[in-house]
Tab-separated table of C-alpha atoms and ligand atoms in Angstrom:
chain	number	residue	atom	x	y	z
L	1	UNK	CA	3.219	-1.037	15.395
L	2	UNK	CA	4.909	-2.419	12.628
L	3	UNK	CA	2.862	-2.447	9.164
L	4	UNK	CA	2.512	-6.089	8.281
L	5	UNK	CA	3.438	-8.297	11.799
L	6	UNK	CA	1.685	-10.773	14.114
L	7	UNK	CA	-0.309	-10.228	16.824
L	8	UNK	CA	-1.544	-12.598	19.441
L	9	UNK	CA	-0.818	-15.669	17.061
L	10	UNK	CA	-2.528	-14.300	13.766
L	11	UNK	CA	-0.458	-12.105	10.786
L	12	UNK	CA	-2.203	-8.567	10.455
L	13	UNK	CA	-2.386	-6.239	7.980
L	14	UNK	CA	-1.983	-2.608	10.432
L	15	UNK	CA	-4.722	-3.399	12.514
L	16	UNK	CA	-6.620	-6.139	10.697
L	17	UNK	CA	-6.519	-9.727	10.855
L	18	UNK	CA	-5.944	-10.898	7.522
L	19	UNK	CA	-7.998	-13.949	8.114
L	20	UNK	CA	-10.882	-11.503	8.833
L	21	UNK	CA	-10.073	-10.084	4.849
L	22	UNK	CA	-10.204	-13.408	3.548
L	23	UNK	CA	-13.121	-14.384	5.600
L	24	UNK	CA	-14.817	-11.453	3.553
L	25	UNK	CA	-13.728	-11.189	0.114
L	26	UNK	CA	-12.426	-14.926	-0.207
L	27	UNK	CA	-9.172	-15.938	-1.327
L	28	UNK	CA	-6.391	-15.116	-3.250
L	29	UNK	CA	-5.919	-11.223	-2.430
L	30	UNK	CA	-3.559	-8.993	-2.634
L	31	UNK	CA	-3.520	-6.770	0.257
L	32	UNK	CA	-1.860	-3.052	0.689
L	33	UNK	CA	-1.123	-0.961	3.890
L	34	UNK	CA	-1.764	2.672	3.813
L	35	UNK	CA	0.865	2.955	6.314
L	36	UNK	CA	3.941	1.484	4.738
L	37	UNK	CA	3.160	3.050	1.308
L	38	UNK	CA	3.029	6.497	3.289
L	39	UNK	CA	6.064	5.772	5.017
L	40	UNK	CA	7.971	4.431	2.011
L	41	UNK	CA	6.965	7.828	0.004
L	42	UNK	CA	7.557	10.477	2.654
L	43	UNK	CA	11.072	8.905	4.038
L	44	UNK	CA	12.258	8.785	-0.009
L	45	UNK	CA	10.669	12.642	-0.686
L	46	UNK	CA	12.729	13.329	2.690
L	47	UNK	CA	15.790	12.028	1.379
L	48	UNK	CA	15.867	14.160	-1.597
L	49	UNK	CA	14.796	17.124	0.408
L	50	UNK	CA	17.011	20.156	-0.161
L	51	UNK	CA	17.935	18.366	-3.894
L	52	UNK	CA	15.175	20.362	-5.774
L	53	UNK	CA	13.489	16.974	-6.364
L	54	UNK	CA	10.059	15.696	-7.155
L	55	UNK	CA	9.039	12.296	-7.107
L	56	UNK	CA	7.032	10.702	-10.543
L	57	UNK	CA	6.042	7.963	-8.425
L	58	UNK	CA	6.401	4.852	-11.065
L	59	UNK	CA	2.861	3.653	-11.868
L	60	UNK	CA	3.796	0.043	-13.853
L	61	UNK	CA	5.146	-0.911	-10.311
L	62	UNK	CA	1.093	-0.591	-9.080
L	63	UNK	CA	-1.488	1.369	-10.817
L	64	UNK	CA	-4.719	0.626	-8.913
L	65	UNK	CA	-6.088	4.000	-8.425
L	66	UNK	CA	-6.820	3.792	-4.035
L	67	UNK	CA	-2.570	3.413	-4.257
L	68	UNK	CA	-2.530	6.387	-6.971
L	69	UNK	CA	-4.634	8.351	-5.144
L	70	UNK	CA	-3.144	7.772	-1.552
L	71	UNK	CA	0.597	8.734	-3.168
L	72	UNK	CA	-0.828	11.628	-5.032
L	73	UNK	CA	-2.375	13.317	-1.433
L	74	UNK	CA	1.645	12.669	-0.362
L	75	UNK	CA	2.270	14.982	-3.291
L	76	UNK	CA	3.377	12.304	-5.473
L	77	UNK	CA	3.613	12.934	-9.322
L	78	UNK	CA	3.361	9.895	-11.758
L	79	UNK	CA	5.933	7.955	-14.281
L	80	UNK	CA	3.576	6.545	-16.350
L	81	UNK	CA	5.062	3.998	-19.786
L	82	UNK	CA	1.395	3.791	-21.754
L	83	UNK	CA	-1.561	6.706	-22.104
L	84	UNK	CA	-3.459	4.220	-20.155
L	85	UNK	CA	-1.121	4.618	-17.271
L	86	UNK	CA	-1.745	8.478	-18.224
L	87	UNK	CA	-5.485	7.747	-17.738
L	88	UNK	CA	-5.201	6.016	-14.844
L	89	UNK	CA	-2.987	8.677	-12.934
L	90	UNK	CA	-4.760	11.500	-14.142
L	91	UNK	CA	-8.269	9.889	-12.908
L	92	UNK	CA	-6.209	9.208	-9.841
L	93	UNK	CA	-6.237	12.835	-9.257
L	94	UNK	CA	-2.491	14.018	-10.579
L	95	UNK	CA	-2.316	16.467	-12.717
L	96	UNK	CA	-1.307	16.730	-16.336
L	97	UNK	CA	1.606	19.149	-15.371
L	98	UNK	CA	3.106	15.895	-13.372
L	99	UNK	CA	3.358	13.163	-15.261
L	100	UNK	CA	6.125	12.033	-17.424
L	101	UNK	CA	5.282	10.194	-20.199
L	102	UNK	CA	8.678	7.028	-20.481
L	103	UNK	CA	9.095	4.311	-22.321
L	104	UNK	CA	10.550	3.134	-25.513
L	105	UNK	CA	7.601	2.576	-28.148
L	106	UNK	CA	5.010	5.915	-27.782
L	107	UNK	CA	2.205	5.773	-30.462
L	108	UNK	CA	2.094	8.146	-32.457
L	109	UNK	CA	-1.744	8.205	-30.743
L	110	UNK	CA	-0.108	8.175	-27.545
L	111	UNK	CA	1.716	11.469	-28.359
L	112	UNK	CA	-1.187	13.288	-29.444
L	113	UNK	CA	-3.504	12.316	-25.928
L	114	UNK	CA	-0.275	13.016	-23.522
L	115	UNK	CA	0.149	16.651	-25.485
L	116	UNK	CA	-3.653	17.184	-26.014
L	117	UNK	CA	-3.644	16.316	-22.096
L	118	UNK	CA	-0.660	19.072	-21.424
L	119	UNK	CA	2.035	16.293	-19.416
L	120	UNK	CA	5.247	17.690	-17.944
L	121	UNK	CA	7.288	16.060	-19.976
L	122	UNK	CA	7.736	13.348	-22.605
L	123	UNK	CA	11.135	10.760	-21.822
L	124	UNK	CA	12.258	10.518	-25.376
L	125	UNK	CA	14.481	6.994	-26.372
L	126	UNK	CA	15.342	7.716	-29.959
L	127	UNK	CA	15.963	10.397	-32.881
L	128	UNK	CA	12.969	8.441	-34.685
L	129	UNK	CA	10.460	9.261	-31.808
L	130	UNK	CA	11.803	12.749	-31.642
L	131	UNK	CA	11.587	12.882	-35.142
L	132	UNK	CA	8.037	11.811	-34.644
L	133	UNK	CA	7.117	13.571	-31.570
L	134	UNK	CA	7.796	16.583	-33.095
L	135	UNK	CA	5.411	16.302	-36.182
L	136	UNK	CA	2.813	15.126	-34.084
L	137	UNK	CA	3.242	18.054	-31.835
L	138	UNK	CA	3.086	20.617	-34.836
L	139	UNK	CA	-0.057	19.084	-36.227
L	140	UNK	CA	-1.445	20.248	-32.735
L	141	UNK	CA	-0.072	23.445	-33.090
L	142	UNK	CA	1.548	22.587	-30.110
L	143	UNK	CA	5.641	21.771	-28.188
L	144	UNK	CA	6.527	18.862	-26.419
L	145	UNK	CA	8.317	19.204	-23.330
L	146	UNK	CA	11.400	16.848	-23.823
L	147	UNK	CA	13.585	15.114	-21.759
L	148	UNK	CA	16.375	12.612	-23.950
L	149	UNK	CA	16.595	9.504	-21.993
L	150	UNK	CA	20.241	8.277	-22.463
L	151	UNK	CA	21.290	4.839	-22.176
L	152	UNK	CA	24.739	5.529	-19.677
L	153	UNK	CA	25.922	1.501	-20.578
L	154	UNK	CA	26.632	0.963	-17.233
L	155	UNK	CA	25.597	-2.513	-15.845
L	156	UNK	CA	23.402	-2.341	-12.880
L	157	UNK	CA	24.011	-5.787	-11.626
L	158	UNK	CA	20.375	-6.766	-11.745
L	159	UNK	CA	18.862	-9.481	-13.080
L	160	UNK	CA	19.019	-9.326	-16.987
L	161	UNK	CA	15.363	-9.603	-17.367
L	162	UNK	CA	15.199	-5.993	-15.507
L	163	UNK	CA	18.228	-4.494	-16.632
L	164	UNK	CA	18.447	-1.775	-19.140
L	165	UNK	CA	20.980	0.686	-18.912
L	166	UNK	CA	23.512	-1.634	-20.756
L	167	UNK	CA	24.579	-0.759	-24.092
L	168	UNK	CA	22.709	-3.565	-25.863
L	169	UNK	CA	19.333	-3.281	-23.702
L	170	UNK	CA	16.614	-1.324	-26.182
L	171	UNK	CA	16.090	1.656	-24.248
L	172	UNK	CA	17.238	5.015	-24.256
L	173	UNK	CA	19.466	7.033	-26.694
L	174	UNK	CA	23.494	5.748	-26.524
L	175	UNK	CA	25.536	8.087	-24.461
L	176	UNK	CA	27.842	8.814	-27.087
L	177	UNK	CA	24.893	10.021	-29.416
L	178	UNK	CA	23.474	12.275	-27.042
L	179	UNK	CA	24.931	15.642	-27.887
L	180	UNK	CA	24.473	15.644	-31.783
L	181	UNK	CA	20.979	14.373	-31.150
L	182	UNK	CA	20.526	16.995	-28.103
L	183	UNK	CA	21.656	19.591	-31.100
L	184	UNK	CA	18.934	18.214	-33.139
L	185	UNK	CA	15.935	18.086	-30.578
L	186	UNK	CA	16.953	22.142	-29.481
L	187	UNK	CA	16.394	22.875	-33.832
L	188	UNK	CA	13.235	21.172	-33.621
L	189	UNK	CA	10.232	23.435	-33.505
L	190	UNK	CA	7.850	21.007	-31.924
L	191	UNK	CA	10.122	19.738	-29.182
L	192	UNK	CA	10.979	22.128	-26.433
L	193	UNK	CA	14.351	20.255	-25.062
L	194	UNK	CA	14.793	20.286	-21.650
L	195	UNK	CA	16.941	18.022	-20.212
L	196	UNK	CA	18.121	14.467	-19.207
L	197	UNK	CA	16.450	11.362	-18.246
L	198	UNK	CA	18.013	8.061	-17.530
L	199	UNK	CA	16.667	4.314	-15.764
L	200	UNK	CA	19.519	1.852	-15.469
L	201	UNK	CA	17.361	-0.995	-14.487
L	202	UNK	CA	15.206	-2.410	-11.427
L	203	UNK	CA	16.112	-3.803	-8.014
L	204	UNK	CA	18.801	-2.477	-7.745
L	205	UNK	CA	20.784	-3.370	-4.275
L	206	UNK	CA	24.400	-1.497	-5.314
L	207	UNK	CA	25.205	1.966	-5.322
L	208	UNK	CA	27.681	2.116	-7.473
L	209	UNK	CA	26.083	1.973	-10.473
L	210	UNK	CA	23.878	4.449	-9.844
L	211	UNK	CA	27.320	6.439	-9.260
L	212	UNK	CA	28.916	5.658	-12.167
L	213	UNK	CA	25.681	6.110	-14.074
L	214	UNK	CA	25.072	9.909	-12.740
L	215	UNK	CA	28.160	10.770	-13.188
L	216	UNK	CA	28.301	10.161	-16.986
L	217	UNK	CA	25.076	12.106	-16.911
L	218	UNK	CA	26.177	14.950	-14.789
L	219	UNK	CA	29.629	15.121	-17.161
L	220	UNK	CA	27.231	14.929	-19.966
L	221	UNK	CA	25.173	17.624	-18.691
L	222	UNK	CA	27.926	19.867	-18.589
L	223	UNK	CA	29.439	19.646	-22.132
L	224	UNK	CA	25.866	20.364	-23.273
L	225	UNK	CA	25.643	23.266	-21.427
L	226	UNK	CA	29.413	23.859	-22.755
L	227	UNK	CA	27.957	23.412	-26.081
L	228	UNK	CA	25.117	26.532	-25.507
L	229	UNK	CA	22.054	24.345	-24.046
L	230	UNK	CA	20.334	25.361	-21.212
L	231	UNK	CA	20.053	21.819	-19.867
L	232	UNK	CA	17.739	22.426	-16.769
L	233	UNK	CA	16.198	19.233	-15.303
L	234	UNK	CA	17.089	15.286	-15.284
L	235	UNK	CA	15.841	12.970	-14.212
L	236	UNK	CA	16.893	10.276	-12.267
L	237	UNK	CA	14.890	6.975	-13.108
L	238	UNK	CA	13.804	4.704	-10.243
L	239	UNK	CA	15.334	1.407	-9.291
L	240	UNK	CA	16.015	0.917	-6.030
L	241	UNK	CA	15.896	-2.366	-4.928
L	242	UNK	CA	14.023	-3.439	-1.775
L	243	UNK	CA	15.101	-6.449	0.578
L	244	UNK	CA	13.264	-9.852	-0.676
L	245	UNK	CA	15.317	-12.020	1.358
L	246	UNK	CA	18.139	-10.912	2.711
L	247	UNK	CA	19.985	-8.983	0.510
L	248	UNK	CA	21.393	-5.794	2.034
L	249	UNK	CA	19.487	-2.742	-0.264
L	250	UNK	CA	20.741	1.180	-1.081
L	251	UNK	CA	20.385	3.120	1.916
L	252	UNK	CA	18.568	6.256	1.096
L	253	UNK	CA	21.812	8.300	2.764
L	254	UNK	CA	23.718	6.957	0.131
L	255	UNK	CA	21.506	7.738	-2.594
L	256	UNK	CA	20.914	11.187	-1.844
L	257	UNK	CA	24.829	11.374	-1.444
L	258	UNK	CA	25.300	10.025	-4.727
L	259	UNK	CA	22.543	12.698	-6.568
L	260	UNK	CA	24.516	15.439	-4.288
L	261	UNK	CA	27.844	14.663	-5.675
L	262	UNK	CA	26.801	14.396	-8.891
L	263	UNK	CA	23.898	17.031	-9.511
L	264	UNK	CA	24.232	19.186	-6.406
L	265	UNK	CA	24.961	22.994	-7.045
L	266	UNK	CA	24.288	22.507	-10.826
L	267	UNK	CA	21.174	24.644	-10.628
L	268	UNK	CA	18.949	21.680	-11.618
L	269	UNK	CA	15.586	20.279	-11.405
L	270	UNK	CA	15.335	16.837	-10.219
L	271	UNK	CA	13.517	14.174	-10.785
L	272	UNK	CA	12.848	10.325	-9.447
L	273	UNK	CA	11.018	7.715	-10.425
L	274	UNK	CA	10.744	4.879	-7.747
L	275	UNK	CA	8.293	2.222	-8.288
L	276	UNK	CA	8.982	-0.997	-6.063
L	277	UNK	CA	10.656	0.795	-3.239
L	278	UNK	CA	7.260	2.628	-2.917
L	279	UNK	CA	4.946	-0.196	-3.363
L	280	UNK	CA	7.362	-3.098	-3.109
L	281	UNK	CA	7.039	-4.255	0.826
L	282	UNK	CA	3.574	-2.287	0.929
L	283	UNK	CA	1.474	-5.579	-0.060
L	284	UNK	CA	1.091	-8.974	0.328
L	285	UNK	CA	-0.690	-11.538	-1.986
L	286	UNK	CA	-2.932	-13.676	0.329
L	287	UNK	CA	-3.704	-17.914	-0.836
L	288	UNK	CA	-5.207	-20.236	0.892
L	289	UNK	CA	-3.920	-24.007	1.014
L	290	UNK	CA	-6.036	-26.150	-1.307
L	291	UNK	CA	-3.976	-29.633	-0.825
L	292	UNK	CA	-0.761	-30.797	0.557
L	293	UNK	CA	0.944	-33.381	-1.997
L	294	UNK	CA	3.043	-35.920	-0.231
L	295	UNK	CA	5.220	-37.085	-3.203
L	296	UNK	CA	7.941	-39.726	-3.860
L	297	UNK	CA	10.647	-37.112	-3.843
L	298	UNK	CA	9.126	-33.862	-2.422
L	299	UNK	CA	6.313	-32.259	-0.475
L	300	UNK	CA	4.105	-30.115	-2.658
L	301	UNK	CA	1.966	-27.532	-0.610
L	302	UNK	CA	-0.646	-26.257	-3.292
L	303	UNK	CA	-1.750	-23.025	-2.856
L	304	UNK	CA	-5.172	-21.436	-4.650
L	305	UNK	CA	-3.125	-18.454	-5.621
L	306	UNK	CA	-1.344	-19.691	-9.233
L	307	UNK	CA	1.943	-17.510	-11.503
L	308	UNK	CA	-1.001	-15.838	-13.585
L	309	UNK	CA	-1.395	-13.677	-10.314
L	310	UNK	CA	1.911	-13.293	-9.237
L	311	UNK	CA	4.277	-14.153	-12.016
L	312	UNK	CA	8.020	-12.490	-10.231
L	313	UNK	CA	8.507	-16.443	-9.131
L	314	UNK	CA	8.212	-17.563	-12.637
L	315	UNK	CA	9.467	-14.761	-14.670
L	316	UNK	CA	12.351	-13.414	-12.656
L	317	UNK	CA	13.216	-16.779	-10.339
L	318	UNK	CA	12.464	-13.916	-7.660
L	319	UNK	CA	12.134	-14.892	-3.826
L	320	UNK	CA	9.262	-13.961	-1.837
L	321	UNK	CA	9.057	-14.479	1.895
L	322	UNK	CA	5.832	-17.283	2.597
L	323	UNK	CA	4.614	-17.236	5.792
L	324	UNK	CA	1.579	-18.926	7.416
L	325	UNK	CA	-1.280	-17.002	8.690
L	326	UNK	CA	-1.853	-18.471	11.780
L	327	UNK	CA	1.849	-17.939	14.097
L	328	UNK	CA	3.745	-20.680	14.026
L	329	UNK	CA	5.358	-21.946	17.523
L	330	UNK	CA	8.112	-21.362	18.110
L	331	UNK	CA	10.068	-24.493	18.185
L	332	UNK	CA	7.502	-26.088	15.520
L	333	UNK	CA	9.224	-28.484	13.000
L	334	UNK	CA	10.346	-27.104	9.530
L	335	UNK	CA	10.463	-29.056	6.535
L	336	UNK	CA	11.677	-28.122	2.713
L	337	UNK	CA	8.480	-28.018	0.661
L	338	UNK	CA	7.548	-26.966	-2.989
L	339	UNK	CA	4.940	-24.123	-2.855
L	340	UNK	CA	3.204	-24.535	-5.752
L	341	UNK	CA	-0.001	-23.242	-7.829
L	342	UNK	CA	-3.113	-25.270	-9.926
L	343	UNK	CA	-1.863	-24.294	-13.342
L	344	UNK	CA	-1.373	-26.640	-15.929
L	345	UNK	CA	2.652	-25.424	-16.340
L	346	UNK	CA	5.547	-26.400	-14.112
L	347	UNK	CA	6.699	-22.953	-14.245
L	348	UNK	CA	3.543	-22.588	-11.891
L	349	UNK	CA	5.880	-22.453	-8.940
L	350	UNK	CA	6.177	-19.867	-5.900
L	351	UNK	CA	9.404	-21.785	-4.028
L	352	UNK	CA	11.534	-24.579	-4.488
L	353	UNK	CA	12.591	-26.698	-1.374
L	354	UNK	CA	11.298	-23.884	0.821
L	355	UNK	CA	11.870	-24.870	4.726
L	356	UNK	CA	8.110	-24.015	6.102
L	357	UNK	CA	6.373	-24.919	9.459
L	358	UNK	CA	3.560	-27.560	9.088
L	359	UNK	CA	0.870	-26.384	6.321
L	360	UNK	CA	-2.401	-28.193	5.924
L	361	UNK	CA	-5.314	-27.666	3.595
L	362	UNK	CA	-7.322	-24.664	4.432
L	363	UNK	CA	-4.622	-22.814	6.048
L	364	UNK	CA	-3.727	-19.167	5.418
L	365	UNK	CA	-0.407	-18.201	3.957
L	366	UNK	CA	1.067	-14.672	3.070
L	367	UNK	CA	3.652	-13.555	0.319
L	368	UNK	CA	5.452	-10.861	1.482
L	369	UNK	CA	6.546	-7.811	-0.488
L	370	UNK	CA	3.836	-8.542	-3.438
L	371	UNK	CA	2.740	-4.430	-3.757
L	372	UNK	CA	4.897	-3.935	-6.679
L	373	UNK	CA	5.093	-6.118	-9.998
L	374	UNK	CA	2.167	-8.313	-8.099
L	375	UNK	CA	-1.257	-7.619	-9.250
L	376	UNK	CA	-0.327	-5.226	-12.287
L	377	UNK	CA	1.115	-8.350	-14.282
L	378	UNK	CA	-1.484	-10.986	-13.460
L	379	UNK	CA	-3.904	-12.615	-16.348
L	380	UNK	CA	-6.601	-14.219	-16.359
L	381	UNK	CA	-4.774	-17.511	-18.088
L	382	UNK	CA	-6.572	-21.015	-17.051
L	383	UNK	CA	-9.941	-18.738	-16.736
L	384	UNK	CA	-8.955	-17.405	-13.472
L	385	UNK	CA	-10.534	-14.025	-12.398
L	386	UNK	CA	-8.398	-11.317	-11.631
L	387	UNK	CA	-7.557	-10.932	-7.903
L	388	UNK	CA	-9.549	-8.367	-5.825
L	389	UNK	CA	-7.216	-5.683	-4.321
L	390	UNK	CA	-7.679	-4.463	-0.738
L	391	UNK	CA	-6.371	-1.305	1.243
L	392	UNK	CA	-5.990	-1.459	4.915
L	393	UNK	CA	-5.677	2.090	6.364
L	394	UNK	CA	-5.514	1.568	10.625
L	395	UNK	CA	-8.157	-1.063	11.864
L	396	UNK	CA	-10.511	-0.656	8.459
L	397	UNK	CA	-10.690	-1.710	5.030
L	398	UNK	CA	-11.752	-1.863	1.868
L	399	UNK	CA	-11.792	-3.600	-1.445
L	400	UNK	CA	-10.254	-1.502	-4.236
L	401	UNK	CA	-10.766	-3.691	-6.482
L	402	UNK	CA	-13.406	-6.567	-6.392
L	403	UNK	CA	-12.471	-9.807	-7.999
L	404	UNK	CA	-13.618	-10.000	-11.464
L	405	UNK	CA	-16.710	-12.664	-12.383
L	406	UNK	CA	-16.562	-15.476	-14.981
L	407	UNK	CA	-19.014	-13.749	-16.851
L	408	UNK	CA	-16.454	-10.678	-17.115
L	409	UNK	CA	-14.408	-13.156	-18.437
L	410	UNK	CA	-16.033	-15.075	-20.783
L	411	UNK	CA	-18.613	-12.047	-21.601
L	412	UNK	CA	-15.323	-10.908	-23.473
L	413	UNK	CA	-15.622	-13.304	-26.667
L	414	UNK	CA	-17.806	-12.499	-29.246
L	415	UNK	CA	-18.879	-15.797	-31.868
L	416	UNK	CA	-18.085	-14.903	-35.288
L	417	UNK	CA	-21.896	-15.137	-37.698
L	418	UNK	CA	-21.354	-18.604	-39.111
L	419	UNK	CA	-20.885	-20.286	-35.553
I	1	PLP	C1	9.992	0.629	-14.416
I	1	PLP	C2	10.510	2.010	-14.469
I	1	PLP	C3	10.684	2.748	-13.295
I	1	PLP	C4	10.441	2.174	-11.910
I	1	PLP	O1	11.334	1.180	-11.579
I	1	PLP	P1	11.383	0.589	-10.086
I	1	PLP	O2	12.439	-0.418	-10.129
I	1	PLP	O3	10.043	-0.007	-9.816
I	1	PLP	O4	11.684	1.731	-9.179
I	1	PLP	C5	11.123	4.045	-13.407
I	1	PLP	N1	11.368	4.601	-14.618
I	1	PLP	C6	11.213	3.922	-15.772
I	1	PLP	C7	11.496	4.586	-17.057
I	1	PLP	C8	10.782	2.609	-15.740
I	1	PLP	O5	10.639	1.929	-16.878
């Protein structure tokens, strides 16, 4: 049985109708399957089998802490960009000892809880962090576990928005830096050096830059070992893209084959960080049709779900797959509507000229592959409660997150003495 499908004329989530979840916890929702994120993690830890490789699974992609958890029984370890990712993975249940701590503005509070906490490894994006990292880590009386993420300027022919192993994106140390500031990170006596980190970009659906990228790091690797360093893990980033539409993705064959050619035999430790390819086609965002607009030019079908829950439309033009709840026939008319949301912006938009079977008000519609970059960027802007999160495992399931109340909201603001 396929993960996400229909079944005699209704879409289910594994073996639940998802008009059955939205009979019980209302809509919007955002729905995950137990199933596909299990899948998606074991066949990418199977790929890199034999590589010496441990996935950091990438929590900005989804940190609720059922899809933690579930990942870290798989033996998953955890990328995480803020110490309240750290929080969240560790309370997840994964250890200290596997999480990497990325990203390209740490706090100088951030350092101390991640080395108070006793992580596996800081990413480091600059000599002024190092610089940094290392006095905070002395204070402590303690060493930071390094790993210098190097920016390979390669262009991984994403969208620019997600792209950042270009020259002129902020992150990571330039290439051609790397081995004097390498030199100066192994003289440091709060950093303990030990290797390489890089992250070209996100949704990615070509191999070759992830070729050209690992081999500047493998070739990199080598003249610091040629230099005396005892470079002895890097790490790999995540990025792999995941099929939207159409679009033909990086077959896992071809990944391993690239990380073989370029890091095999060099005695190294491995590590990747997928997100989306994870968590990506794992979950679906759930609406409900409030009102179909007949207008003079175009058909607007207005769904209760809005951009403050599921933003990708708005902030990355990015295509997601809308399909209605209840099976359409097959030879049932299609027509090019706008799918649109209540918010007062006309950025508020989920497709453009979208051919869809007939939708009325009160029907059930589906956005497919919503798991990753979904529910982790939503806000509450227009006063909308968050979105409760649910996990399907089999034929049960459960809310993992209930949607938040107005007074949650609104409890929020405090009125300054003279009001
Ligand atoms: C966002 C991010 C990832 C995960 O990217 P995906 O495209 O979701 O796989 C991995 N590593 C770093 C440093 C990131 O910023």
């Amino acid at each position: 049985m396929s993960h996400f499908h229909y079944e005699n004329g209704e879409f289910y989530a594994e073996g639940v109708p998802v008009s059955r979840i939205a009979a019980e916890v209302g809509t919007p929702f955002y729905c995950y399957s137990t199933a596909k994120l299990t899948d998606n993690f074991t066949n990418f830890d199977a790929a890199l089998g034999g590589l010496n490789a441990k996935l950091y699974f990438s929590c900005k992609a989804n940190s609720n802490q059922a899809v933690i958890r579930t990942l870290a029984q798989l033996g998953a370890g955890a990328d995480v960009v803020s110490v309240g990712e750290m929080y969240r993975a560790l309370k997840a249940g994964i250890p200290a000892g596997e999480i990497v701590f990325a990203g390209v503005g740490k706090t100088r509070t951030e350092m101390a809880e991640a080395l108070k906490a006793g992580i596996y490894q800081f990413n480091v994006e600059s000599p002024g962090e190092l610089r940094a990292l290392n006095e905070v880590a002395l204070s402590l009386g303690k060493r930071a576990p390094v790993a210098l993420r190097i920016n390979p300027d390669v262009d991984a022919k994403t969208h620019a928005k997600i792209s950042t192993g270009k020259s002129e994106n902020k992150f990571g140390i330039d290439i051609d830096h790397a081995p004097a500031i390498y030199a100066e990170a192994a003289s440091l006596p709060g950093i303990d050096v030990k290797g390489l980190a890089c992250h070209i970009g996100s949704q990615l659906t070509d191999i070759a830059p992830y070729r050209h990228a690992f081999q500047k790091m493998s070739d990199l690797v080598k003249a610091l070992r040629g230099k005396g360093h005892s470079v002895e893990r890097v790490d790999l980033g995540g990025g792999i893209g995941i099929t939207y539409r159409d679009e033909q993705t990086i077959s896992f064959s071809d990944y391993t084959n690239a990380v073989a050619e370029n890091f095999g035999n060099m005695g190294l430790k491995l590590e990747a960080e997928p997100g989306r390819a994870i968590v990506g086609n794992a979950g679906i965002l759930v609406a409900r049709v409030i009102n179909v607009k007949e207008g003079v030019s175009r058909n607007f079908v207005i769904v209760d779900a809005a951009m403050n829950d599921l933003i990708r439309p708005t902030l990355y033009d990015a295509y997601h797959q809308i399909q209605p709840v209840r099976q359409p026939a097959d030879d049932a008319p299609v027509t090019k509507v706008d799918v649109v949301g209540p918010i007062c912006e006309t950025g508020d938009q989920f497709a453009e000229q979208r051919p869809l079977p007939p939708l009325v008000a009160d029907d059930l519609v589906v956005f497919r592959e919503a798991g990753a970059y979904g529910a982790v960027m939503s806000s509450t802007y227009n006063t909308r409660p968050l979105l409760p999160e649910v996990l399907v495992k089999g034929d049960k399931f459960e809310v993992v997150r209930p949607r938040q109340t107005y007074d949650a909201i609104i409890g929020q603001d405090r009125l300054p003495a003279w009001l």
